[in-house]
Amino acid sequence: MVSDEAVVVLGAGPAGLGVAYELANRQVPVIVLEREDSVGGICRTVRGNGYTVDVGGHRLITKMDEVLSTWKRLLGEDLLVRERRTRIFLRGRLMPYPLRIASTCRTLGLSESLLAVFSYLAAGLHPLPDDSFENWVTNRFGRRVYQHFFRTYTEKVWGTPCSELSADWAAQRIRSFSLLDAMKDAVRGAFQPDLEADDESLLASFHYPRLGPGMLFEAYADAIAAGSGQVLTGREVVRIIREGNRIREVLTSGAGAKEHHAGGSFLSSLPLAQLPLLIAPPPPAEVLQAARALRHRSFVSVALLLDQPCALPDTWIYVHEPGVRMGRVQNYLNWSPELVEREGHSCIAAEYFAWQEDPLWTASDAEMTDLAVRELSDLGLIEPRSVVGATVTRVSHAYPIYDPGYRERVDTVRSWVESIGNLQTIGRSGQHRYINLDFAIMTGIQAARNLNGANHDTWLVGTEEQYLEDRPS
């Protein structure tokens, strides 16, 4: 059973709020510490002047009834069902996604389309070792399809050559089918255009909060506060005090003072790369070395308020054009009409992926706004004169990198953390695993139940591949 001492949760993202909600419902004292001034982590929403930004665009999809029922209970009629409309921008064209044979052939041309088929057949005859993202995709789709539809976008997101990305990411995030399967689906879709997708990563519709995902996580926080918990924002963890194999307290800065938060159990959704660096006394040198070698990709969203409606039917667009730096475009009116309050206006966001030492990350808001306006205009998606407002949001440690050797580094850090009797790690960042928000929430739920005598391995949550998001989010 949980002791009478409070449970301390580090981070108010999906995992942190998921564990605190579970505990508060059982009247267990719980304190959630969040560095930002709002909850939701990477899924938070940012409010501009007359519009709301969903930073990254987050669908609510799950097969877990327990998670879905909680979303419905917290949001009621504010939980909408929205239609998914997604396209790829490639070679100056917008192509439907999932791919369709006719549109793909029009974009690539007949000769290149035939070469794509031949390269697929060649890949089947001469498979490569499945030891990198590049080889994994090439084996299943052929080199030409890999080059057109995977390489450019993937390298924008990860900032790393696909030959240096682990095949783990491909196996986890891409539907487990081959080009032949894709062609069968495309033909079936051409004759049955209204057919519902049977792969949840490509669902034709999804749940979405009326005012963006931040609305959901604010509802989580309100429910926690109404139970036995506290959610304290503006608190940055600066030190975690250890005595032997137990954590004693967490020190935070913010709210005008340094604070000490003692507890009986601690759950961390902080990046696994940062957690050991905060603990004092520190772990062994090899653990610190492994933690420092874990890498993350960060994210910059540039939301532009337009003084006219947007004619694009898309919810979001993947930008495969190599000549622009943006990787994705969001059209917020098509996520929820209430994300844009101003009558006759619309909001489009250009999204960029960056290392924290990149010019994209260190550029000023004005410089990023100018870049987004220029690139969206170059693609013919907006008129520059229609831009009347902008909001730039930066999210650090957004995407854990699966580079060679990452698994061994994770195992080294995990093994040491698990030697601490009252500390569990949860969530995407906390476990350095690229999992969806419903799985992140479930790691928190299971961790809470472990405090009550269960024996869940939270690291197994989300290891099944069948309905993961098909692109970074």
GROMACS .gro file of C-alpha atoms in nm:
model
  473
    1MET     CA    1   0.000   0.000   0.000
    2VAL     CA    2   0.098   0.362  -0.049
    3SER     CA    3   0.241   0.520   0.264
    4ASP     CA    4   0.087   0.824   0.428
    5GLU     CA    5   0.357   1.040   0.276
    6ALA     CA    6   0.270   1.223  -0.044
    7VAL     CA    7   0.352   1.087  -0.386
    8VAL     CA    8   0.558   1.341  -0.581
    9VAL     CA    9   0.518   1.347  -0.960
   10LEU     CA   10   0.769   1.528  -1.180
   11GLY     CA   11   0.605   1.673  -1.490
   12ALA     CA   12   0.242   1.755  -1.576
   13GLY     CA   13   0.230   1.601  -1.920
   14PRO     CA   14   0.000   1.310  -2.015
   15ALA     CA   15   0.191   1.055  -1.804
   16GLY     CA   16   0.228   1.275  -1.497
   17LEU     CA   17  -0.135   1.379  -1.499
   18GLY     CA   18  -0.242   1.022  -1.569
   19VAL     CA   19  -0.068   0.891  -1.257
   20ALA     CA   20  -0.188   1.180  -1.040
   21TYR     CA   21  -0.548   1.138  -1.158
   22GLU     CA   22  -0.539   0.769  -1.069
   23LEU     CA   23  -0.397   0.844  -0.723
   24ALA     CA   24  -0.628   1.137  -0.650
   25ASN     CA   25  -0.929   0.921  -0.733
   26ARG     CA   26  -0.813   0.687  -0.455
   27GLN     CA   27  -0.756   0.980  -0.217
   28VAL     CA   28  -0.380   0.930  -0.211
   29PRO     CA   29  -0.199   1.261  -0.143
   30VAL     CA   30  -0.014   1.357  -0.461
   31ILE     CA   31   0.183   1.663  -0.571
   32VAL     CA   32   0.259   1.731  -0.939
   33LEU     CA   33   0.550   1.965  -1.018
   34GLU     CA   34   0.556   2.129  -1.361
   35ARG     CA   35   0.821   2.367  -1.499
   36GLU     CA   36   0.588   2.541  -1.746
   37ASP     CA   37   0.305   2.772  -1.649
   38SER     CA   38   0.050   2.540  -1.811
   39VAL     CA   39  -0.013   2.166  -1.806
   40GLY     CA   40  -0.008   1.912  -2.088
   41GLY     CA   41   0.363   1.893  -2.169
   42ILE     CA   42   0.414   1.853  -2.542
   43CYS     CA   43   0.033   1.831  -2.573
   44ARG     CA   44  -0.034   2.172  -2.422
   45THR     CA   45  -0.222   2.445  -2.604
   46VAL     CA   46  -0.103   2.804  -2.632
   47ARG     CA   47  -0.350   3.090  -2.650
   48GLY     CA   48  -0.283   3.376  -2.890
   49ASN     CA   49  -0.486   3.689  -2.951
   50GLY     CA   50  -0.809   3.544  -3.086
   51TYR     CA   51  -0.682   3.194  -3.160
   52THR     CA   52  -0.555   2.881  -2.986
   53VAL     CA   53  -0.249   2.681  -3.093
   54ASP     CA   54  -0.231   2.303  -3.056
   55VAL     CA   55   0.147   2.273  -3.048
   56GLY     CA   56   0.221   1.982  -3.279
   57GLY     CA   57  -0.137   1.871  -3.347
   58HIS     CA   58  -0.256   1.587  -3.124
   59ARG     CA   59  -0.531   1.346  -3.213
   60LEU     CA   60  -0.694   1.148  -2.936
   61ILE     CA   61  -0.695   0.786  -3.050
   62THR     CA   62  -0.695   0.480  -2.829
   63LYS     CA   63  -0.811   0.122  -2.812
   64MET     CA   64  -0.805   0.129  -2.432
   65ASP     CA   65  -1.160   0.163  -2.301
   66GLU     CA   66  -1.034   0.280  -1.963
   67VAL     CA   67  -0.852   0.576  -2.117
   68LEU     CA   68  -1.133   0.669  -2.355
   69SER     CA   69  -1.396   0.656  -2.081
   70THR     CA   70  -1.186   0.896  -1.872
   71TRP     CA   71  -1.161   1.139  -2.164
   72LYS     CA   72  -1.537   1.124  -2.211
   73ARG     CA   73  -1.600   1.170  -1.839
   74LEU     CA   74  -1.369   1.470  -1.816
   75LEU     CA   75  -1.485   1.648  -2.132
   76GLY     CA   76  -1.842   1.535  -2.194
   77GLU     CA   77  -1.982   1.715  -2.500
   78ASP     CA   78  -1.655   1.905  -2.540
   79LEU     CA   79  -1.497   1.587  -2.677
   80LEU     CA   80  -1.559   1.617  -3.051
   81VAL     CA   81  -1.529   1.363  -3.330
   82ARG     CA   82  -1.337   1.516  -3.620
   83GLU     CA   83  -1.264   1.397  -3.971
   84ARG     CA   84  -0.902   1.337  -4.063
   85ARG     CA   85  -0.785   1.494  -4.388
   86THR     CA   86  -0.414   1.466  -4.455
   87ARG     CA   87  -0.199   1.525  -4.761
   88ILE     CA   88   0.167   1.522  -4.859
   89PHE     CA   89   0.331   1.817  -5.034
   90LEU     CA   90   0.580   1.677  -5.285
   91ARG     CA   91   0.712   1.805  -5.618
   92GLY     CA   92   0.488   2.108  -5.604
   93ARG     CA   93   0.173   1.898  -5.557
   94LEU     CA   94  -0.056   1.808  -5.272
   95MET     CA   95  -0.110   1.433  -5.270
   96PRO     CA   96  -0.366   1.240  -5.063
   97TYR     CA   97  -0.233   1.050  -4.765
   98PRO     CA   98  -0.263   0.751  -4.735
   99LEU     CA   99  -0.123   0.728  -5.087
  100ARG     CA  100  -0.348   0.646  -5.382
  101ILE     CA  101  -0.215   0.491  -5.702
  102ALA     CA  102  -0.353   0.753  -5.942
  103SER     CA  103  -0.229   1.058  -5.752
  104THR     CA  104   0.109   0.897  -5.685
  105CYS     CA  105   0.160   0.818  -6.053
  106ARG     CA  106   0.055   1.170  -6.154
  107THR     CA  107   0.309   1.319  -5.916
  108LEU     CA  108   0.598   1.085  -5.997
  109GLY     CA  109   0.522   1.038  -6.366
  110LEU     CA  110   0.487   0.708  -6.548
  111SER     CA  111   0.858   0.632  -6.585
  112GLU     CA  112   0.940   0.704  -6.220
  113SER     CA  113   0.636   0.505  -6.108
  114LEU     CA  114   0.758   0.204  -6.307
  115LEU     CA  115   1.105   0.245  -6.158
  116ALA     CA  116   0.944   0.243  -5.813
  117VAL     CA  117   0.778  -0.091  -5.889
  118PHE     CA  118   1.102  -0.238  -6.024
  119SER     CA  119   1.298  -0.118  -5.721
  120TYR     CA  120   1.040  -0.281  -5.495
  121LEU     CA  121   1.084  -0.611  -5.678
  122ALA     CA  122   1.463  -0.576  -5.659
  123ALA     CA  123   1.445  -0.514  -5.284
  124GLY     CA  124   1.257  -0.840  -5.243
  125LEU     CA  125   1.522  -1.029  -5.436
  126HIS     CA  126   1.817  -0.869  -5.257
  127PRO     CA  127   1.708  -0.766  -4.906
  128LEU     CA  128   1.941  -0.558  -4.693
  129PRO     CA  129   2.013  -0.615  -4.323
  130ASP     CA  130   1.734  -0.457  -4.113
  131ASP     CA  131   1.990  -0.255  -3.918
  132SER     CA  132   1.881   0.101  -3.999
  133PHE     CA  133   1.570   0.302  -4.082
  134GLU     CA  134   1.690   0.331  -4.442
  135ASN     CA  135   1.735  -0.042  -4.492
  136TRP     CA  136   1.414  -0.134  -4.306
  137VAL     CA  137   1.201   0.089  -4.529
  138THR     CA  138   1.388  -0.002  -4.848
  139ASN     CA  139   1.331  -0.373  -4.783
  140ARG     CA  140   0.955  -0.321  -4.754
  141PHE     CA  141   0.889  -0.045  -5.008
  142GLY     CA  142   1.185  -0.037  -5.244
  143ARG     CA  143   1.456   0.228  -5.272
  144ARG     CA  144   1.265   0.465  -5.501
  145VAL     CA  145   0.963   0.485  -5.271
  146TYR     CA  146   1.196   0.527  -4.974
  147GLN     CA  147   1.371   0.817  -5.147
  148HIS     CA  148   1.048   0.993  -5.248
  149PHE     CA  149   0.821   0.934  -4.948
  150PHE     CA  150   1.038   0.860  -4.646
  151ARG     CA  151   1.390   1.001  -4.662
  152THR     CA  152   1.337   1.379  -4.687
  153TYR     CA  153   1.061   1.407  -4.427
  154THR     CA  154   1.229   1.168  -4.185
  155GLU     CA  155   1.561   1.352  -4.204
  156LYS     CA  156   1.381   1.683  -4.147
  157VAL     CA  157   1.223   1.545  -3.832
  158TRP     CA  158   1.529   1.372  -3.690
  159GLY     CA  159   1.813   1.583  -3.831
  160THR     CA  160   2.006   1.260  -3.887
  161PRO     CA  161   2.071   1.054  -4.203
  162CYS     CA  162   1.825   0.767  -4.223
  163SER     CA  163   2.119   0.529  -4.246
  164GLU     CA  164   2.211   0.636  -3.890
  165LEU     CA  165   1.863   0.594  -3.740
  166SER     CA  166   1.779   0.267  -3.567
  167ALA     CA  167   1.538   0.033  -3.743
  168ASP     CA  168   1.348   0.026  -3.411
  169TRP     CA  169   1.181   0.355  -3.497
  170ALA     CA  170   1.064   0.231  -3.837
  171ALA     CA  171   0.933  -0.094  -3.692
  172GLN     CA  172   0.744   0.096  -3.422
  173ARG     CA  173   0.605   0.389  -3.618
  174ILE     CA  174   0.534   0.266  -3.970
  175ARG     CA  175   0.252   0.031  -4.055
  176SER     CA  176   0.379  -0.324  -4.070
  177PHE     CA  177   0.304  -0.377  -4.439
  178SER     CA  178   0.493  -0.378  -4.767
  179LEU     CA  179   0.444  -0.183  -5.090
  180LEU     CA  180   0.228  -0.469  -5.216
  181ASP     CA  181  -0.005  -0.420  -4.918
  182ALA     CA  182  -0.011  -0.046  -4.985
  183MET     CA  183  -0.101  -0.104  -5.350
  184LYS     CA  184  -0.383  -0.339  -5.250
  185ASP     CA  185  -0.517  -0.079  -5.005
  186ALA     CA  186  -0.487   0.192  -5.268
  187VAL     CA  187  -0.680  -0.009  -5.527
  188ARG     CA  188  -0.948  -0.098  -5.272
  189GLY     CA  189  -0.973   0.267  -5.170
  190ALA     CA  190  -1.008   0.377  -5.532
  191PHE     CA  191  -1.318   0.162  -5.575
  192GLN     CA  192  -1.453   0.217  -5.221
  193PRO     CA  193  -1.370   0.582  -5.143
  194ASP     CA  194  -1.583   0.589  -4.830
  195LEU     CA  195  -1.425   0.279  -4.680
  196GLU     CA  196  -1.323   0.324  -4.316
  197ALA     CA  197  -0.959   0.262  -4.245
  198ASP     CA  198  -0.905  -0.063  -4.056
  199ASP     CA  199  -0.562   0.047  -3.934
  200GLU     CA  200  -0.598   0.280  -3.638
  201SER     CA  201  -0.285   0.472  -3.735
  202LEU     CA  202  -0.480   0.584  -4.042
  203LEU     CA  203  -0.823   0.632  -3.890
  204ALA     CA  204  -1.059   0.848  -4.094
  205SER     CA  205  -1.181   1.021  -3.777
  206PHE     CA  206  -1.055   1.091  -3.428
  207HIS     CA  207  -1.157   1.246  -3.098
  208TYR     CA  208  -1.049   1.601  -3.026
  209PRO     CA  209  -1.120   1.848  -2.743
  210ARG     CA  210  -1.324   2.151  -2.849
  211LEU     CA  211  -1.048   2.392  -2.742
  212GLY     CA  212  -0.749   2.170  -2.815
  213PRO     CA  213  -0.570   1.903  -2.610
  214GLY     CA  214  -0.479   2.151  -2.337
  215MET     CA  215  -0.849   2.153  -2.251
  216LEU     CA  216  -0.828   1.781  -2.170
  217PHE     CA  217  -0.520   1.811  -1.953
  218GLU     CA  218  -0.657   2.115  -1.772
  219ALA     CA  219  -0.959   1.898  -1.692
  220TYR     CA  220  -0.723   1.631  -1.557
  221ALA     CA  221  -0.554   1.894  -1.339
  222ASP     CA  222  -0.888   2.027  -1.211
  223ALA     CA  223  -1.000   1.675  -1.118
  224ILE     CA  224  -0.671   1.611  -0.937
  225ALA     CA  225  -0.710   1.933  -0.738
  226ALA     CA  226  -1.069   1.842  -0.656
  227GLY     CA  227  -0.946   1.511  -0.514
  228SER     CA  228  -0.639   1.463  -0.298
  229GLY     CA  229  -0.381   1.629  -0.519
  230GLN     CA  230  -0.206   1.952  -0.608
  231VAL     CA  231  -0.072   2.056  -0.948
  232LEU     CA  232   0.197   2.321  -0.904
  233THR     CA  233   0.306   2.496  -1.225
  234GLY     CA  234   0.606   2.722  -1.269
  235ARG     CA  235   0.822   2.484  -1.062
  236GLU     CA  236   1.146   2.368  -1.220
  237VAL     CA  237   1.317   2.069  -1.062
  238VAL     CA  238   1.674   2.171  -0.978
  239ARG     CA  239   1.783   1.885  -0.750
  240ILE     CA  240   1.663   1.540  -0.643
  241ILE     CA  241   1.802   1.436  -0.306
  242ARG     CA  242   1.889   1.067  -0.262
  243GLU     CA  243   1.970   0.876   0.056
  244GLY     CA  244   2.110   0.537  -0.035
  245ASN     CA  245   1.864   0.364  -0.264
  246ARG     CA  246   1.571   0.596  -0.191
  247ILE     CA  247   1.473   0.948  -0.294
  248ARG     CA  248   1.405   1.175   0.002
  249GLU     CA  249   1.292   1.503  -0.154
  250VAL     CA  250   1.285   1.722  -0.464
  251LEU     CA  251   1.402   2.083  -0.474
  252THR     CA  252   1.235   2.325  -0.713
  253SER     CA  253   1.282   2.686  -0.814
  254GLY     CA  254   1.001   2.915  -0.921
  255ALA     CA  255   0.700   3.086  -0.766
  256GLY     CA  256   0.944   3.336  -0.619
  257ALA     CA  257   1.126   3.089  -0.395
  258LYS     CA  258   1.307   2.758  -0.367
  259GLU     CA  259   1.083   2.480  -0.236
  260HIS     CA  260   1.143   2.137  -0.083
  261HIS     CA  261   0.896   1.860  -0.167
  262ALA     CA  262   0.935   1.548   0.046
  263GLY     CA  263   0.751   1.228  -0.033
  264GLY     CA  264   0.730   0.856   0.011
  265SER     CA  265   0.725   0.772  -0.361
  266PHE     CA  266   0.844   0.960  -0.668
  267LEU     CA  267   0.741   0.927  -1.031
  268SER     CA  268   0.935   1.106  -1.303
  269SER     CA  269   0.828   1.198  -1.655
  270LEU     CA  270   1.134   1.422  -1.694
  271PRO     CA  271   1.359   1.328  -1.987
  272LEU     CA  272   1.553   1.013  -1.900
  273ALA     CA  273   1.862   1.196  -2.025
  274GLN     CA  274   1.819   1.463  -1.756
  275LEU     CA  275   1.697   1.263  -1.457
  276PRO     CA  276   2.035   1.115  -1.344
  277LEU     CA  277   2.200   1.457  -1.380
  278LEU     CA  278   1.958   1.602  -1.122
  279ILE     CA  279   2.011   1.336  -0.856
  280ALA     CA  280   2.249   1.398  -0.565
  281PRO     CA  281   2.461   1.222  -0.472
  282PRO     CA  282   2.511   1.139  -0.841
  283PRO     CA  283   2.500   0.793  -0.997
  284PRO     CA  284   2.814   0.615  -1.123
  285ALA     CA  285   3.009   0.773  -1.408
  286GLU     CA  286   2.891   0.518  -1.665
  287VAL     CA  287   2.527   0.607  -1.591
  288LEU     CA  288   2.595   0.978  -1.632
  289GLN     CA  289   2.782   0.910  -1.954
  290ALA     CA  290   2.494   0.704  -2.092
  291ALA     CA  291   2.238   0.969  -1.993
  292ARG     CA  292   2.435   1.250  -2.155
  293ALA     CA  293   2.457   1.048  -2.478
  294LEU     CA  294   2.078   1.014  -2.510
  295ARG     CA  295   1.960   1.267  -2.766
  296HIS     CA  296   1.631   1.446  -2.834
  297ARG     CA  297   1.496   1.650  -3.122
  298SER     CA  298   1.324   1.976  -3.034
  299PHE     CA  299   1.036   2.145  -3.207
  300VAL     CA  300   0.931   2.499  -3.311
  301SER     CA  301   0.573   2.590  -3.404
  302VAL     CA  302   0.500   2.917  -3.586
  303ALA     CA  303   0.124   2.981  -3.584
  304LEU     CA  304   0.002   3.254  -3.820
  305LEU     CA  305  -0.336   3.425  -3.785
  306LEU     CA  306  -0.481   3.506  -4.128
  307ASP     CA  307  -0.747   3.771  -4.189
  308GLN     CA  308  -0.932   3.545  -4.431
  309PRO     CA  309  -1.069   3.190  -4.434
  310CYS     CA  310  -0.832   2.914  -4.540
  311ALA     CA  311  -0.949   2.714  -4.840
  312LEU     CA  312  -0.734   2.413  -4.756
  313PRO     CA  313  -0.948   2.111  -4.660
  314ASP     CA  314  -0.660   1.948  -4.472
  315THR     CA  315  -0.625   1.897  -4.100
  316TRP     CA  316  -0.249   1.881  -4.149
  317ILE     CA  317   0.003   1.846  -4.434
  318TYR     CA  318   0.336   1.663  -4.439
  319VAL     CA  319   0.593   1.870  -4.629
  320HIS     CA  320   0.832   1.646  -4.820
  321GLU     CA  321   0.972   1.929  -5.034
  322PRO     CA  322   1.351   1.932  -4.979
  323GLY     CA  323   1.374   2.303  -5.064
  324VAL     CA  324   1.191   2.421  -4.750
  325ARG     CA  325   1.285   2.363  -4.388
  326MET     CA  326   0.935   2.320  -4.247
  327GLY     CA  327   0.821   1.963  -4.196
  328ARG     CA  328   0.450   1.995  -4.132
  329VAL     CA  329   0.161   2.241  -4.166
  330GLN     CA  330  -0.139   2.257  -3.932
  331ASN     CA  331  -0.477   2.404  -4.029
  332TYR     CA  332  -0.640   2.467  -3.692
  333LEU     CA  333  -0.993   2.547  -3.811
  334ASN     CA  334  -1.017   2.191  -3.938
  335TRP     CA  335  -0.910   2.052  -3.600
  336SER     CA  336  -1.186   2.247  -3.427
  337PRO     CA  337  -1.370   2.560  -3.547
  338GLU     CA  338  -1.341   2.706  -3.197
  339LEU     CA  339  -0.962   2.719  -3.210
  340VAL     CA  340  -1.005   3.043  -3.408
  341GLU     CA  341  -1.232   3.291  -3.233
  342ARG     CA  342  -1.218   3.577  -3.483
  343GLU     CA  343  -1.496   3.568  -3.741
  344GLY     CA  344  -1.366   3.533  -4.096
  345HIS     CA  345  -1.013   3.447  -3.983
  346SER     CA  346  -0.809   3.127  -3.992
  347CYS     CA  347  -0.486   3.001  -3.836
  348ILE     CA  348  -0.209   2.807  -4.010
  349ALA     CA  349   0.103   2.679  -3.835
  350ALA     CA  350   0.438   2.592  -3.990
  351GLU     CA  351   0.628   2.337  -3.782
  352TYR     CA  352   1.003   2.293  -3.767
  353PHE     CA  353   1.229   2.032  -3.605
  354ALA     CA  354   1.566   2.137  -3.464
  355TRP     CA  355   1.863   2.064  -3.244
  356GLN     CA  356   1.894   2.314  -2.963
  357GLU     CA  357   2.217   2.452  -3.110
  358ASP     CA  358   2.051   2.505  -3.452
  359PRO     CA  359   1.971   2.852  -3.590
  360LEU     CA  360   1.608   2.735  -3.612
  361TRP     CA  361   1.601   2.699  -3.233
  362THR     CA  362   1.801   3.009  -3.144
  363ALA     CA  363   1.638   3.243  -3.399
  364SER     CA  364   1.417   3.523  -3.269
  365ASP     CA  365   1.038   3.502  -3.292
  366ALA     CA  366   1.044   3.765  -3.567
  367GLU     CA  367   1.299   3.566  -3.769
  368MET     CA  368   1.097   3.244  -3.735
  369THR     CA  369   0.778   3.426  -3.832
  370ASP     CA  370   0.945   3.567  -4.144
  371LEU     CA  371   1.072   3.220  -4.238
  372ALA     CA  372   0.730   3.059  -4.193
  373VAL     CA  373   0.552   3.329  -4.397
  374ARG     CA  374   0.809   3.300  -4.676
  375GLU     CA  375   0.800   2.919  -4.695
  376LEU     CA  376   0.421   2.891  -4.676
  377SER     CA  377   0.396   3.157  -4.947
  378ASP     CA  378   0.655   2.980  -5.165
  379LEU     CA  379   0.442   2.665  -5.150
  380GLY     CA  380   0.132   2.864  -5.244
  381LEU     CA  381  -0.046   2.789  -4.917
  382ILE     CA  382  -0.094   3.149  -4.793
  383GLU     CA  383  -0.083   3.511  -4.910
  384PRO     CA  384   0.176   3.701  -4.702
  385ARG     CA  385  -0.044   4.012  -4.680
  386SER     CA  386  -0.315   3.808  -4.505
  387VAL     CA  387  -0.096   3.748  -4.194
  388VAL     CA  388  -0.217   3.965  -3.905
  389GLY     CA  389  -0.070   3.784  -3.604
  390ALA     CA  390   0.182   3.519  -3.504
  391THR     CA  391   0.273   3.298  -3.208
  392VAL     CA  392   0.605   3.113  -3.188
  393THR     CA  393   0.627   2.818  -2.946
  394ARG     CA  394   0.935   2.611  -2.872
  395VAL     CA  395   0.923   2.261  -2.722
  396SER     CA  396   1.251   2.109  -2.606
  397HIS     CA  397   1.313   1.733  -2.580
  398ALA     CA  398   1.007   1.664  -2.795
  399TYR     CA  399   1.123   1.350  -2.974
  400PRO     CA  400   1.359   1.084  -2.830
  401ILE     CA  401   1.621   0.988  -3.088
  402TYR     CA  402   1.665   0.623  -3.181
  403ASP     CA  403   2.026   0.639  -3.298
  404PRO     CA  404   2.276   0.350  -3.293
  405GLY     CA  405   2.346   0.243  -2.938
  406TYR     CA  406   2.047   0.425  -2.786
  407ARG     CA  407   1.898   0.103  -2.651
  408GLU     CA  408   2.213   0.012  -2.458
  409ARG     CA  409   2.231   0.365  -2.316
  410VAL     CA  410   1.865   0.350  -2.210
  411ASP     CA  411   1.921   0.011  -2.046
  412THR     CA  412   2.220   0.147  -1.851
  413VAL     CA  413   2.022   0.440  -1.714
  414ARG     CA  414   1.708   0.235  -1.655
  415SER     CA  415   1.896  -0.033  -1.461
  416TRP     CA  416   2.039   0.223  -1.220
  417VAL     CA  417   1.711   0.413  -1.179
  418GLU     CA  418   1.529   0.088  -1.101
  419SER     CA  419   1.775   0.025  -0.818
  420ILE     CA  420   1.616   0.319  -0.638
  421GLY     CA  421   1.330   0.166  -0.447
  422ASN     CA  422   1.082   0.454  -0.451
  423LEU     CA  423   1.138   0.597  -0.801
  424GLN     CA  424   0.959   0.505  -1.125
  425THR     CA  425   0.994   0.662  -1.469
  426ILE     CA  426   0.688   0.711  -1.690
  427GLY     CA  427   0.585   0.853  -2.025
  428ARG     CA  428   0.754   0.928  -2.355
  429SER     CA  429   1.037   1.142  -2.219
  430GLY     CA  430   1.067   0.955  -1.891
  431GLN     CA  431   1.134   0.627  -2.069
  432HIS     CA  432   1.295   0.765  -2.388
  433ARG     CA  433   1.031   0.581  -2.589
  434TYR     CA  434   0.836   0.722  -2.882
  435ILE     CA  435   0.486   0.634  -2.761
  436ASN     CA  436   0.150   0.801  -2.814
  437LEU     CA  437  -0.025   1.005  -2.549
  438ASP     CA  438  -0.273   0.730  -2.458
  439PHE     CA  439   0.015   0.492  -2.391
  440ALA     CA  440   0.194   0.765  -2.196
  441ILE     CA  441  -0.116   0.803  -1.979
  442MET     CA  442  -0.131   0.427  -1.929
  443THR     CA  443   0.230   0.413  -1.807
  444GLY     CA  444   0.120   0.658  -1.538
  445ILE     CA  445  -0.190   0.458  -1.449
  446GLN     CA  446   0.011   0.137  -1.415
  447ALA     CA  447   0.281   0.310  -1.211
  448ALA     CA  448   0.013   0.435  -0.971
  449ARG     CA  449  -0.119   0.082  -0.932
  450ASN     CA  450   0.232  -0.045  -0.865
  451LEU     CA  451   0.229   0.177  -0.556
  452ASN     CA  452  -0.076  -0.016  -0.442
  453GLY     CA  453   0.085  -0.359  -0.477
  454ALA     CA  454   0.057  -0.432  -0.850
  455ASN     CA  455   0.360  -0.543  -1.048
  456HIS     CA  456   0.318  -0.384  -1.391
  457ASP     CA  457   0.616  -0.341  -1.621
  458THR     CA  458   0.532   0.005  -1.751
  459TRP     CA  459   0.807  -0.026  -2.012
  460LEU     CA  460   0.592  -0.281  -2.198
  461VAL     CA  461   0.304  -0.037  -2.249
  462GLY     CA  462   0.272   0.047  -2.618
  463THR     CA  463   0.512  -0.214  -2.750
  464GLU     CA  464   0.246  -0.352  -2.984
  465GLU     CA  465   0.274  -0.192  -3.328
  466GLN     CA  466  -0.073  -0.211  -3.475
  467TYR     CA  467  -0.215   0.133  -3.411
  468LEU     CA  468   0.067   0.374  -3.343
  469GLU     CA  469   0.063   0.717  -3.505
  470ASP     CA  470   0.204   0.695  -3.855
  471ARG     CA  471   0.402   1.022  -3.830
  472PRO     CA  472   0.567   1.225  -3.554
  473SER     CA  473   0.326   1.417  -3.333
   0.00000   0.00000   0.00000
